[in-house]
Coordinates of C-alpha atoms and ligand atoms in Angstrom, one line a residue:
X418 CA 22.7 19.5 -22.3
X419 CA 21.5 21.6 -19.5
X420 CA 20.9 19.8 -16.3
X421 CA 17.1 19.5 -16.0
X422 CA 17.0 19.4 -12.6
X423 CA 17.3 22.1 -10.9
X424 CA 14.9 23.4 -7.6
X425 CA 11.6 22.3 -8.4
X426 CA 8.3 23.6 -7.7
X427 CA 6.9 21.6 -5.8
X428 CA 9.8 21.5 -3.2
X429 CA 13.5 21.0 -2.9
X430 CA 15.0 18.4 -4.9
X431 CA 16.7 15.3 -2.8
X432 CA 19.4 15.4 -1.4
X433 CA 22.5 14.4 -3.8
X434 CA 22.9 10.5 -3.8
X435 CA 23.1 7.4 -5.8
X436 CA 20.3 5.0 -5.4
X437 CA 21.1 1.1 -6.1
X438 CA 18.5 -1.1 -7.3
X439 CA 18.8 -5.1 -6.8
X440 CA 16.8 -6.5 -8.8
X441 CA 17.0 -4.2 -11.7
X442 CA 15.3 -6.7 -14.4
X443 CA 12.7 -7.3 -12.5
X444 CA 8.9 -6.2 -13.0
X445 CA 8.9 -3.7 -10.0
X446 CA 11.8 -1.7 -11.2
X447 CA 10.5 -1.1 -15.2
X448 CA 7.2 -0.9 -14.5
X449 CA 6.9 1.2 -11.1
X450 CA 10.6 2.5 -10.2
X451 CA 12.3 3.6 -13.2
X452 CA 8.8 5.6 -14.4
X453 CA 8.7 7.2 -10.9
X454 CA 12.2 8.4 -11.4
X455 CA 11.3 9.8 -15.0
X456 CA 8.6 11.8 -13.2
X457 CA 10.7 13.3 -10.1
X458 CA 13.5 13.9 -12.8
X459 CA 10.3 15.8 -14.7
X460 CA 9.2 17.3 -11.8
X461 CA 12.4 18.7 -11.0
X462 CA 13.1 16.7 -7.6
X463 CA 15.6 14.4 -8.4
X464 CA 18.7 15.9 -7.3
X465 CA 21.2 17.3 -9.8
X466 CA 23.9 15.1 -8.3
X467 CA 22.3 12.1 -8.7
X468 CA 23.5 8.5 -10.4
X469 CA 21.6 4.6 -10.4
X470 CA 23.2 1.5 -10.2
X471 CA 21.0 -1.5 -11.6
X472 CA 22.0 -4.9 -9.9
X473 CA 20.7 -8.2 -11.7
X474 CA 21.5 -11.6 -12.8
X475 CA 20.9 -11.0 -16.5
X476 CA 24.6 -11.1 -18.0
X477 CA 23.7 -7.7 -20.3
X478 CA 26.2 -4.8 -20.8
X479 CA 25.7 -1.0 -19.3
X480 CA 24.9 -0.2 -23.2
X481 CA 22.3 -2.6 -23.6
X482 CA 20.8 -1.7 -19.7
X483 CA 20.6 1.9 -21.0
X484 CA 19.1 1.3 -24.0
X485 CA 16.2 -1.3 -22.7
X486 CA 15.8 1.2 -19.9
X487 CA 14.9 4.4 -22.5
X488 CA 12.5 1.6 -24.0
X489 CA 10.7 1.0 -20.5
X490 CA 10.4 5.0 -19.7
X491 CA 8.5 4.7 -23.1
X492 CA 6.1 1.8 -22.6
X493 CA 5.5 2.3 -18.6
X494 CA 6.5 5.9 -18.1
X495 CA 4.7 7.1 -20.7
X496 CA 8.0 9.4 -22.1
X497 CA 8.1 10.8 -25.9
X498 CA 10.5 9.8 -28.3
X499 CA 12.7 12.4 -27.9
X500 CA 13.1 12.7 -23.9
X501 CA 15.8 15.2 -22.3
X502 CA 14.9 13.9 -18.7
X503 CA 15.3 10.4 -20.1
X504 CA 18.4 11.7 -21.7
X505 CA 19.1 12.9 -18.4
X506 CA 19.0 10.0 -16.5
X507 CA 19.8 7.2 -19.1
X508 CA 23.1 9.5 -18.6
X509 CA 23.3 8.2 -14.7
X510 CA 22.8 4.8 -15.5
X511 CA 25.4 2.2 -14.7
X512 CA 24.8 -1.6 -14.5
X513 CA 26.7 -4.7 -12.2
X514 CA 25.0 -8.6 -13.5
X515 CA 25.7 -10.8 -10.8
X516 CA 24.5 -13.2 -7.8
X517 CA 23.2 -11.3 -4.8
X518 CA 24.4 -14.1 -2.9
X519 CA 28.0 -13.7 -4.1
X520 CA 30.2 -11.6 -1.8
X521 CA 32.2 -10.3 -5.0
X522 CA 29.5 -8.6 -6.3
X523 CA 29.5 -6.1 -3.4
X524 CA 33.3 -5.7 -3.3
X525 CA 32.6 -4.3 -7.2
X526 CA 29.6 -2.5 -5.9
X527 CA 31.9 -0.9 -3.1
X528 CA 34.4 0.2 -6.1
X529 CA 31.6 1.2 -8.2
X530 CA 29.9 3.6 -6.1
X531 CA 33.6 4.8 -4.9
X532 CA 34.0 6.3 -8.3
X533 CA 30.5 7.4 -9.4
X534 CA 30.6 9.4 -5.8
X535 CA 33.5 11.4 -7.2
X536 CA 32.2 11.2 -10.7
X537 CA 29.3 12.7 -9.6
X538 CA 29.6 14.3 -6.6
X539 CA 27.3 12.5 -4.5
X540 CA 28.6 13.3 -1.1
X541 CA 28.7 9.3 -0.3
X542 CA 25.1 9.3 0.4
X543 CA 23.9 6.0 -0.9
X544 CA 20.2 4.2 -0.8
X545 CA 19.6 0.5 -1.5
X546 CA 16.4 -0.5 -3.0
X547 CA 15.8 -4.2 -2.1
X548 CA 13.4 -4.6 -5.6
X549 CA 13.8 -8.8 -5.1
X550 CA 12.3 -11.8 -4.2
X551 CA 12.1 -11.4 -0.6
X552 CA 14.4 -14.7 0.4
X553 CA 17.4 -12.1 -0.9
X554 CA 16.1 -9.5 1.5
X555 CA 18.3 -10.3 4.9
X556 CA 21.4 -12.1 2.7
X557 CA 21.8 -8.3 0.8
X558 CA 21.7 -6.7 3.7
X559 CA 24.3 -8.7 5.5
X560 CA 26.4 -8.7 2.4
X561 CA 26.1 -5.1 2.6
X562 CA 26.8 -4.3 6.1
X563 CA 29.9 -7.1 5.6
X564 CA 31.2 -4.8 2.9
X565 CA 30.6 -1.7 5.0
X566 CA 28.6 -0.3 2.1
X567 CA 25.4 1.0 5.0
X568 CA 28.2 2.4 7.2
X569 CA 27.6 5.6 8.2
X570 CA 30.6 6.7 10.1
X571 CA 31.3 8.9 7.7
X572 CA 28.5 11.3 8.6
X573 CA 26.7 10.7 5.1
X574 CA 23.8 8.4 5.0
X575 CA 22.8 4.9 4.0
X576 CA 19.7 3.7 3.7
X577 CA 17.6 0.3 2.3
X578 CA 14.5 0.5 1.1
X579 CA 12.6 -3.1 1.8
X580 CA 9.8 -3.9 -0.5
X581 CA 7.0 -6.0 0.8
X582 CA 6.4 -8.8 1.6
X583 CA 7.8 -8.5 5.1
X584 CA 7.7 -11.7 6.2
X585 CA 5.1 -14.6 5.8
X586 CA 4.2 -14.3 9.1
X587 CA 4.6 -12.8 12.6
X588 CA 7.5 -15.3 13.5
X589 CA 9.1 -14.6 9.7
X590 CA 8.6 -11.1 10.4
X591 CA 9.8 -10.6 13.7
X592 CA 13.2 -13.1 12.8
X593 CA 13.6 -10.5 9.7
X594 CA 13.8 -7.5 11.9
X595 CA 16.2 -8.9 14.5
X596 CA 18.2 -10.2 11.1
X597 CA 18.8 -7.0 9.9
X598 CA 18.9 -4.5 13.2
X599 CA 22.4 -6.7 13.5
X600 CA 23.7 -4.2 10.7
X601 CA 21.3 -1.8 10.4
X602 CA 19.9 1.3 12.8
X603 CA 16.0 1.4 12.7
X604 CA 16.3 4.7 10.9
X605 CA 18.5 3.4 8.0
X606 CA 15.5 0.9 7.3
X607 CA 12.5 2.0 4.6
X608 CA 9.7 -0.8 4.6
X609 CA 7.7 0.4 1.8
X610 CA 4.2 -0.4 1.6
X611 CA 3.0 0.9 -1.7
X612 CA -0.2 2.1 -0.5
X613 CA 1.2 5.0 1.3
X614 CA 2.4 6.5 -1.7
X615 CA -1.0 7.1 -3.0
X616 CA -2.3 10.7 -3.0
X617 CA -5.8 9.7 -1.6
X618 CA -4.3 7.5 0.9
X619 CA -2.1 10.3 2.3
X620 CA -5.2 12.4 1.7
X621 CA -7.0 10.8 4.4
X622 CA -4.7 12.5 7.1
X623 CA -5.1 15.8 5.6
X624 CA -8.9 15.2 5.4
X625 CA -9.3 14.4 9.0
X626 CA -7.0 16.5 10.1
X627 CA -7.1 20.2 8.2
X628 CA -10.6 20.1 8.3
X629 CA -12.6 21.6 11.5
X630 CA -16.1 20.3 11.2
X631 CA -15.3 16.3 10.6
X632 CA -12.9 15.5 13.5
X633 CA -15.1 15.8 16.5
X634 CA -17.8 13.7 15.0
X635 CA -14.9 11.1 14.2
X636 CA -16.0 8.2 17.0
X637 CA -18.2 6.0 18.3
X638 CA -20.8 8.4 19.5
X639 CA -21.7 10.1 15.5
X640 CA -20.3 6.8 13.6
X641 CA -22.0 3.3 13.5
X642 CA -19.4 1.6 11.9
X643 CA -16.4 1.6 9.0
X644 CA -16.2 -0.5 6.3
X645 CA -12.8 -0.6 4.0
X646 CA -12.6 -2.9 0.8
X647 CA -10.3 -3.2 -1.7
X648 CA -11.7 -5.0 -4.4
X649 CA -9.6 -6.2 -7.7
X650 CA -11.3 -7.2 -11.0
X651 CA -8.1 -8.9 -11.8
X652 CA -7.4 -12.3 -11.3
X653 CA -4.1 -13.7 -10.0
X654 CA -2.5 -12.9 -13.3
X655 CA 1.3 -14.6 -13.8
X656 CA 2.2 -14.6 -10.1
X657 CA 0.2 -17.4 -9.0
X658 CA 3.5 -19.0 -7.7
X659 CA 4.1 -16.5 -5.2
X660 CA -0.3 -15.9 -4.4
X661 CA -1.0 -19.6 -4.1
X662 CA 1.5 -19.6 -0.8
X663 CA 0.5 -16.4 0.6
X664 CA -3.0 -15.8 -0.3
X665 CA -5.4 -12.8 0.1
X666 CA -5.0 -12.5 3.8
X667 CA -1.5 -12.3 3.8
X668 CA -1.2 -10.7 1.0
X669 CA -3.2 -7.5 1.5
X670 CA -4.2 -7.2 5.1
X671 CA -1.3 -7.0 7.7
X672 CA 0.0 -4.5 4.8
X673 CA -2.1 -2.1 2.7
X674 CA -6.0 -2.8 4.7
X675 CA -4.3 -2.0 8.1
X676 CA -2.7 1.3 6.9
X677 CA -6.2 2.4 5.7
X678 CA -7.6 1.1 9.0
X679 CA -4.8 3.3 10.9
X680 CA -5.2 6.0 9.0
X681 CA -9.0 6.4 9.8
X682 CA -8.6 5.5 13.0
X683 CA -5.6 6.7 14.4
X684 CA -5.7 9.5 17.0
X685 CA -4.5 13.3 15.8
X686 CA -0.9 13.2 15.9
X687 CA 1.3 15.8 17.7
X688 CA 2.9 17.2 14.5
X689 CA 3.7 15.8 11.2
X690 CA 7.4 14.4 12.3
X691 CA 7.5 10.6 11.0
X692 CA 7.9 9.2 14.8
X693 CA 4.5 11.3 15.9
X694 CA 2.9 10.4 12.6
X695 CA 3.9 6.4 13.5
X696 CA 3.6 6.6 17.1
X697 CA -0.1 6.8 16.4
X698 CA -0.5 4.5 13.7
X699 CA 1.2 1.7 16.0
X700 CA -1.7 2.5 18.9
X701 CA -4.3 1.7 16.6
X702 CA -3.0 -1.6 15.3
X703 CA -1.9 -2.5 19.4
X704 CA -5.7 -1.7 19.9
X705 CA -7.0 -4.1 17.3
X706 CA -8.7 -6.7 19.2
X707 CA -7.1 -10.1 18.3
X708 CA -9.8 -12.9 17.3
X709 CA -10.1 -15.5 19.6
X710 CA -9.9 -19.1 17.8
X711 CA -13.8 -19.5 18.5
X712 CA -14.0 -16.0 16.9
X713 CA -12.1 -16.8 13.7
X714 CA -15.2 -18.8 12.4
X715 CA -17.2 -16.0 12.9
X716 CA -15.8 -13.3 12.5
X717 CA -13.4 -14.3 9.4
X718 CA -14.5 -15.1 6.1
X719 CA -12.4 -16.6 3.4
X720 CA -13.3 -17.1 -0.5
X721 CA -11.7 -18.9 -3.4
X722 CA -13.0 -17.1 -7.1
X723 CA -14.7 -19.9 -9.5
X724 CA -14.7 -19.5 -13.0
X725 CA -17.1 -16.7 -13.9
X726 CA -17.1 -13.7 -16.2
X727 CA -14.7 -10.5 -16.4
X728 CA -15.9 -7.9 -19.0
X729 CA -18.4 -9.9 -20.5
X730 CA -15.5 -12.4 -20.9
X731 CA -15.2 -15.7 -19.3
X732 CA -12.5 -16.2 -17.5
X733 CA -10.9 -19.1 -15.3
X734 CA -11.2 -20.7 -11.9
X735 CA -8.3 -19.3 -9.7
X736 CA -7.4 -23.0 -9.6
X737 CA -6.7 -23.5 -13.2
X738 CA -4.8 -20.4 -13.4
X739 CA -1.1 -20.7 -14.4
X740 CA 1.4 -21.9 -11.4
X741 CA -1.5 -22.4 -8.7
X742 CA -2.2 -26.0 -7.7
X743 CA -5.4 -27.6 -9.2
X744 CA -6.5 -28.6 -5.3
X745 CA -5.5 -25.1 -3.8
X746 CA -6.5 -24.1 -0.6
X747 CA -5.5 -20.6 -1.3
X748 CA -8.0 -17.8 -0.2
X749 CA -8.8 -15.3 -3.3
X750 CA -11.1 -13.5 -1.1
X751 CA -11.0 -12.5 2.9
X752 CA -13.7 -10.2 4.9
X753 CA -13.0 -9.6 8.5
X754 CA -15.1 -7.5 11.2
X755 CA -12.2 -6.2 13.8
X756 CA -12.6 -4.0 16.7
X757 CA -10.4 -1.4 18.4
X758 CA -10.1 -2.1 21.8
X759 CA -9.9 1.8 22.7
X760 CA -12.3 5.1 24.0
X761 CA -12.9 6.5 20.4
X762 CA -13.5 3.3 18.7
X763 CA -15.1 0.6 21.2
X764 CA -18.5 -0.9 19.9
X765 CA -17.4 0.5 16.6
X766 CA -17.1 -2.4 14.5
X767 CA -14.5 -2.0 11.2
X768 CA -15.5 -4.5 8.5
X769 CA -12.7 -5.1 6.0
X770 CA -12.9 -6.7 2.7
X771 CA -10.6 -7.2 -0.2
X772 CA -10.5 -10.2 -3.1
X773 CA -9.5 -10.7 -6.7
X774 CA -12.0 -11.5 -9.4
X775 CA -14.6 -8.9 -7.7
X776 CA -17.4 -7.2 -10.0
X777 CA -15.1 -4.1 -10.2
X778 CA -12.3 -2.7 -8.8
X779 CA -12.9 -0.5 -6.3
X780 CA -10.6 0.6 -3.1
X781 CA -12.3 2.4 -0.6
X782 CA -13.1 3.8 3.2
X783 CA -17.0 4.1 3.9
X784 CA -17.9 5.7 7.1
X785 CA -21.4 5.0 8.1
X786 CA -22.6 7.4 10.7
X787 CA -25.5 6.8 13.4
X788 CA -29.1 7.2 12.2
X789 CA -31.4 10.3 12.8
X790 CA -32.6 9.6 16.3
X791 CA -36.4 10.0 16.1
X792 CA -39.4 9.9 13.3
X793 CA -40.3 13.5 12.1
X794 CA -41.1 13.0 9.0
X795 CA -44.2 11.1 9.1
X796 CA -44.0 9.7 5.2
X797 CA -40.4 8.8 5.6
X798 CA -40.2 6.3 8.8
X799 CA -37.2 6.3 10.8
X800 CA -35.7 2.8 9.5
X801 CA -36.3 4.3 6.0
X802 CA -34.2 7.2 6.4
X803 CA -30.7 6.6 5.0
X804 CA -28.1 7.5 6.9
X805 CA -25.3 10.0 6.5
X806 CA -22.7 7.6 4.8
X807 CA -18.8 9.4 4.3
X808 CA -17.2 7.7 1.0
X809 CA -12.9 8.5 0.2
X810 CA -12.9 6.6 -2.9
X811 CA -9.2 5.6 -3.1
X812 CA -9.2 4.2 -6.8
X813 CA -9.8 4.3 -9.3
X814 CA -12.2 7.6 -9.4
X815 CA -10.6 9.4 -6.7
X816 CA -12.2 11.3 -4.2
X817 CA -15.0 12.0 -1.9
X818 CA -19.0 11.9 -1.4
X819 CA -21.3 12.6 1.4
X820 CA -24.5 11.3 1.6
X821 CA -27.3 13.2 3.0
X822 CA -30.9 13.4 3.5
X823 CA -32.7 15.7 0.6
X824 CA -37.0 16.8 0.9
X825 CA -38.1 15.3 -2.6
X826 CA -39.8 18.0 -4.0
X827 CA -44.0 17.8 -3.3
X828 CA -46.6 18.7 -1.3
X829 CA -46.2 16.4 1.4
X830 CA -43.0 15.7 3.0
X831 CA -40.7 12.9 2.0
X832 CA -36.9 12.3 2.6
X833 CA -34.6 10.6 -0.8
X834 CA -31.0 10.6 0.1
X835 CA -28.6 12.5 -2.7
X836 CA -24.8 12.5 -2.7
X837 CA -22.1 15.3 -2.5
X838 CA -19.3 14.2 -4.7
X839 CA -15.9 15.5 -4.7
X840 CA -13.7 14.6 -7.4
X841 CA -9.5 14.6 -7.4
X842 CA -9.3 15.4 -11.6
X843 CA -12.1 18.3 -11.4
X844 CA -9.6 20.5 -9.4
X845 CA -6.5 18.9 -9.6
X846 CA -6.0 17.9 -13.3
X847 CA -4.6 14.0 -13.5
X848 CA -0.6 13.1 -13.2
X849 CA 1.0 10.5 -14.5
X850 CA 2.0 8.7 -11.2
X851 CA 2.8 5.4 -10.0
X852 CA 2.5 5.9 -6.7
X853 CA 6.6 5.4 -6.1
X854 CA 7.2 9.2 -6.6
X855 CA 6.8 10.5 -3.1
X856 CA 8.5 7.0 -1.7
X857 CA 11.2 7.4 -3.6
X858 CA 11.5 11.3 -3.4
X859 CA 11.2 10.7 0.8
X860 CA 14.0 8.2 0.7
X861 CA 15.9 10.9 -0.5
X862 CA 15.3 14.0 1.9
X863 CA 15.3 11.1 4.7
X864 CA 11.5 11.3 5.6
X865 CA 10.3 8.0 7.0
X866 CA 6.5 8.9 7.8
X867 CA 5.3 6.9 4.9
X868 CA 7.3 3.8 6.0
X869 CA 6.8 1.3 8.4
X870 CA 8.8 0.8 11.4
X871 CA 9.7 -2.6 13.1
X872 CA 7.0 -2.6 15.8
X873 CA 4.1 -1.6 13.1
X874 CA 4.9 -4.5 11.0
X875 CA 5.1 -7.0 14.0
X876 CA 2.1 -5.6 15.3
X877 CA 0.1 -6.1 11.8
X878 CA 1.1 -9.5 11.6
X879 CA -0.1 -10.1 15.4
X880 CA -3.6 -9.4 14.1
X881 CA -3.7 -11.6 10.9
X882 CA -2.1 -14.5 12.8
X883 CA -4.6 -15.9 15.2
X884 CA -6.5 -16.0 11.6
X885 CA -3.9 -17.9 9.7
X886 CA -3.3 -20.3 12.8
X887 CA -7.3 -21.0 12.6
X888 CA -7.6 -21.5 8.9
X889 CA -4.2 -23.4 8.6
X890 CA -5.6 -25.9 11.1
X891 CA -9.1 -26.6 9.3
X892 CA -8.7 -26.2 5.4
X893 CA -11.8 -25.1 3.6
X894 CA -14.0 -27.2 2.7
X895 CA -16.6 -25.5 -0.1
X896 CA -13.6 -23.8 -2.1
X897 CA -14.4 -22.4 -4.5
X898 CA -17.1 -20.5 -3.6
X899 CA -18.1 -17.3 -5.3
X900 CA -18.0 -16.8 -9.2
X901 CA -15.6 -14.5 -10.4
X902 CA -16.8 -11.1 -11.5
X903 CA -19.1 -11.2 -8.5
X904 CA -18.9 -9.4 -5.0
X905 CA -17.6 -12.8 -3.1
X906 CA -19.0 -15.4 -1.2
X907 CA -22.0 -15.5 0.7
X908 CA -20.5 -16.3 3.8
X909 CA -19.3 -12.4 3.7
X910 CA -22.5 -11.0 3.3
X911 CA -23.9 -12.6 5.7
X912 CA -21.1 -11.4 8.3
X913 CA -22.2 -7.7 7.5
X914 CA -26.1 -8.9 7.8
X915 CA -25.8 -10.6 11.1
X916 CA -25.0 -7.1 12.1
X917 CA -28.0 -5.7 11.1
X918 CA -25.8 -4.0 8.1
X919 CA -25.0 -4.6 4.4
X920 CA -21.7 -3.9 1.9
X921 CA -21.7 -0.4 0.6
X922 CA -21.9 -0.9 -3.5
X923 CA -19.5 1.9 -5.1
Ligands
BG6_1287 C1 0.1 -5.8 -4.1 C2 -0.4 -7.2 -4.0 O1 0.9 -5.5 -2.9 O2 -1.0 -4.9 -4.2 C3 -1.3 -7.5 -5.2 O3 0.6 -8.1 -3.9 C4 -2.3 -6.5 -5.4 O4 -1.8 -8.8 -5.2 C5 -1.7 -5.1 -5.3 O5 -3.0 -6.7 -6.7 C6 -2.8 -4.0 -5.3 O6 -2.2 -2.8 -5.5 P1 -3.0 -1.6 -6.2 O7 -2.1 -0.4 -6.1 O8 -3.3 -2.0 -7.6 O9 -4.3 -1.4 -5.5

């Protein structure tokens, strides 16, 4: 068969390599990974030298991992029956069962990828993807390094891609980093946080910063304040084991809510290069004001979903859901209001917001800008008049609205707000994507702008911990308390409303 992959046209393809994926069984790597590779192999980036290794406990020959792995391009990746780029790659495939813990496994690794390098001409460029439970993070990596499978001396690169999460806390996180800076180089390390890899996520830098007339209205003198929430219709689904010891706040915000918070709020960077692009990123979460116990209770709201409806359906309370304890302290639900100690920002408060069970899911960024300063409008009084309110609507129904002041049509003069909407499909089609591709494809042409370097995952933890410290020290008391399918607890409404302000409704 001819090779499929070729120069594509959307860029150059990655450099040659073979990528290793522990954890090859695993949810991650059938439902997101193997379908992102399908679509680079589609879209003609994958490199032509190119081979996988799946690592995994499951005892199952490379026949069988091929064939189950041509089944998962169907159901997740959406590929036909007949498939030349799963051909392709099901060609590529190679499998190793075994114990991450167990030191043989990476001496048959080390032969493995000896051979498939000349097999396939890789140029001994290799990249790890750490698709496990994350107590096997720092054990591969020292088994790795141990083996001298990340050692570059050779000129050609290694790299590991880390999954999230990055630690439980700051102390987890910070003893992670030093664990694996003793074999790797900051630059060999990829912590992926999956948010980055979505389009209108990475739009949010081109928005602010190709476009002339938003950028010098972008701070505290034009904008009141910024609210971001990620809500989830879901529930906790099959991984209450894992959510019922990290929880909401752990689990979204030192992650994806403060890359959305950096993104909007970082400064322009001096070019595109990953460092620059980071450099600024970090500033923002330095500048994050960091809640004083005292502050915690008001400024921090936490929220445990009920039983309630989803759908019309009913649907459980998060403590009768499979694998979470039946007396769970586990927050469902967190709203925060954070500052950023800096010029552009200060008095500018950031609310935040993100839970499961919500009334819909919706992931957003709404920028509320100051109020018209004076009444002109004599039918329309000043506190009446809506201000202008900037939505990037993240998912689902990507893409942007401005809301503006309109004359309602009449004799005498009255103001009705209307929105501009921009949206992603009405002039750019839809893609299948998981949001891996670009990850995946950057790991490959060695661009680290989309990942997250030591200091910025230290520094997001600094800003949740004061918060966990606070609500590990006085348990809630009223859990639960908000019905699922609704928009959270009261409590969080209230924090807005104190303000003067209230949630913007999608
Ligand atoms: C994950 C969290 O990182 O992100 C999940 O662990 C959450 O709890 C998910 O549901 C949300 O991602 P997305 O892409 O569906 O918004």
């Amino acid at each position: 068969m001819e090779n499929p992959t070729t120069i594509g046209e959307q860029g150059r393809s990655g450099d040659p390599c073979i990528l290793v994926i522990f954890g090859a069984s695993g949810d991650l790597t059938k439902r997101k990974l193997l379908p992102a590779l399908y679509n680079l192999a589609r879209k003609k980036l994958l490199p032509a030298n190119f081979a996988l290794i799946g690592i995994a406990l499951d005892t199952i020959g490379e026949e069988a991992f091929r064939a189950r792995v041509q089944e998962d391009l169907r159901q997740f990746g959406g590929a036909p029956e007949t498939c030349e780029f799963c051909d392709w790659l099901v060609q590529r495939l190679y499998y190793l069962a075994g114990d991450f813990r167990d030191t043989n496994v990476y001496t048959q690794l080390g032969a493995l990828l000896t051979s498939l390098d000349e097999k396939h001409d890789t140029h001994g460029k290799y990249f790890y993807y750490l698709a496990t439970l994350p107590q096997f993070f720092a054990e591969i990596i020292k088994q790795l390094g141990a083996a001298r499978l990340t050692d570059e001396s050779n000129g050609e690169w290694r790299r590991v891609v880390i999954e999230k999460p990055f630690g439980n806390d700051l102390e987890s996180a910070c003893a992670l980093n030093h664990e694996i800076r003793q074999v790797l180089a900051e630059r060999q390390i990829y912590r992926i946080d999956h948010y980055l890899g979505k389009e209108t996520v990475q739009n949010i830098l081109v928005f602010r910063f190709s476009n002339g007339i938003f950028e010098p209205i972008w701070n505290r003198r034009y904008i009141d304040h910024v609210q971001i929430t990620v809500a989830e219709s879901l529930g906790v689904e099959q991984r209450g084991g894992y959510y019922d010891h990290a929880g909401a706040l752990r689990d979204m915000v030192p992650n994806h809510i403060l890359q959305l918070v950096t993104l909007t709020a970082m400064e322009p960077p001096i070019s595109f290069q990953a460092d620059a692009v980071r450099d600024e990123q970090s500033k923002i979460l330095h500048a994050i004001q960091h809640l004083a116990p005292e502050d915690v209770l008001s400024r921090a709201v936490r929220g445990q979903y009920g039983e309630g409806q989803e759908d019309g359906s009913p649907v459980p309370a998060y403590n009768a859901e499979p694998k979470v304890s039946r007396d769970s302290h586990t927050e469902t639900f967190v709203a925060l209001k954070l500052s950023i100690d800096n010029w552009r920002w200060a008095d500018v408060p950031f609310y935040i917001r993100t839970g499961k069970r919500l009334a819909k899911r919706a992931t957003e960024v709404a920028i509320q800008f100051r109020r018209a300063p004076f009444v002109l409008f004599r039918e329309t009084p000043v506190d009446h008049l809506t201000p202008n309110l900037l939505v990037l609507h993240i998912q689902p129904d990507e893409g942007i609205s401005l809301r503006f002041g309109a004359k309602i049509p009449g004799p005498i003069v009255r103001v009705g707000s209307v929105d501009m909407d921009f949206q992603y499909t009405d002039y750019f089609g839809s893609e299948a994507s998981t949001g891996y591709e670009r990850l995946l494809y950057d790991c490959m042409v060695g661009d680290a702008t989309l990942f997250q370097r030591a200091d910025m995952v230290e520094a997001g933890w600094s800003v949740v911990q004061p918060i966990l410290d606070v609500w590990k020290a006085l348990p809630p008391r009223n859990f639960p308390n908000y019905t699922a399918g609704s928009w959270g607890p009261k409590e969080a409404d209230d924090l807005v409303r104190r303000d003067g302000r209230t949630w913007h409704q999608s």
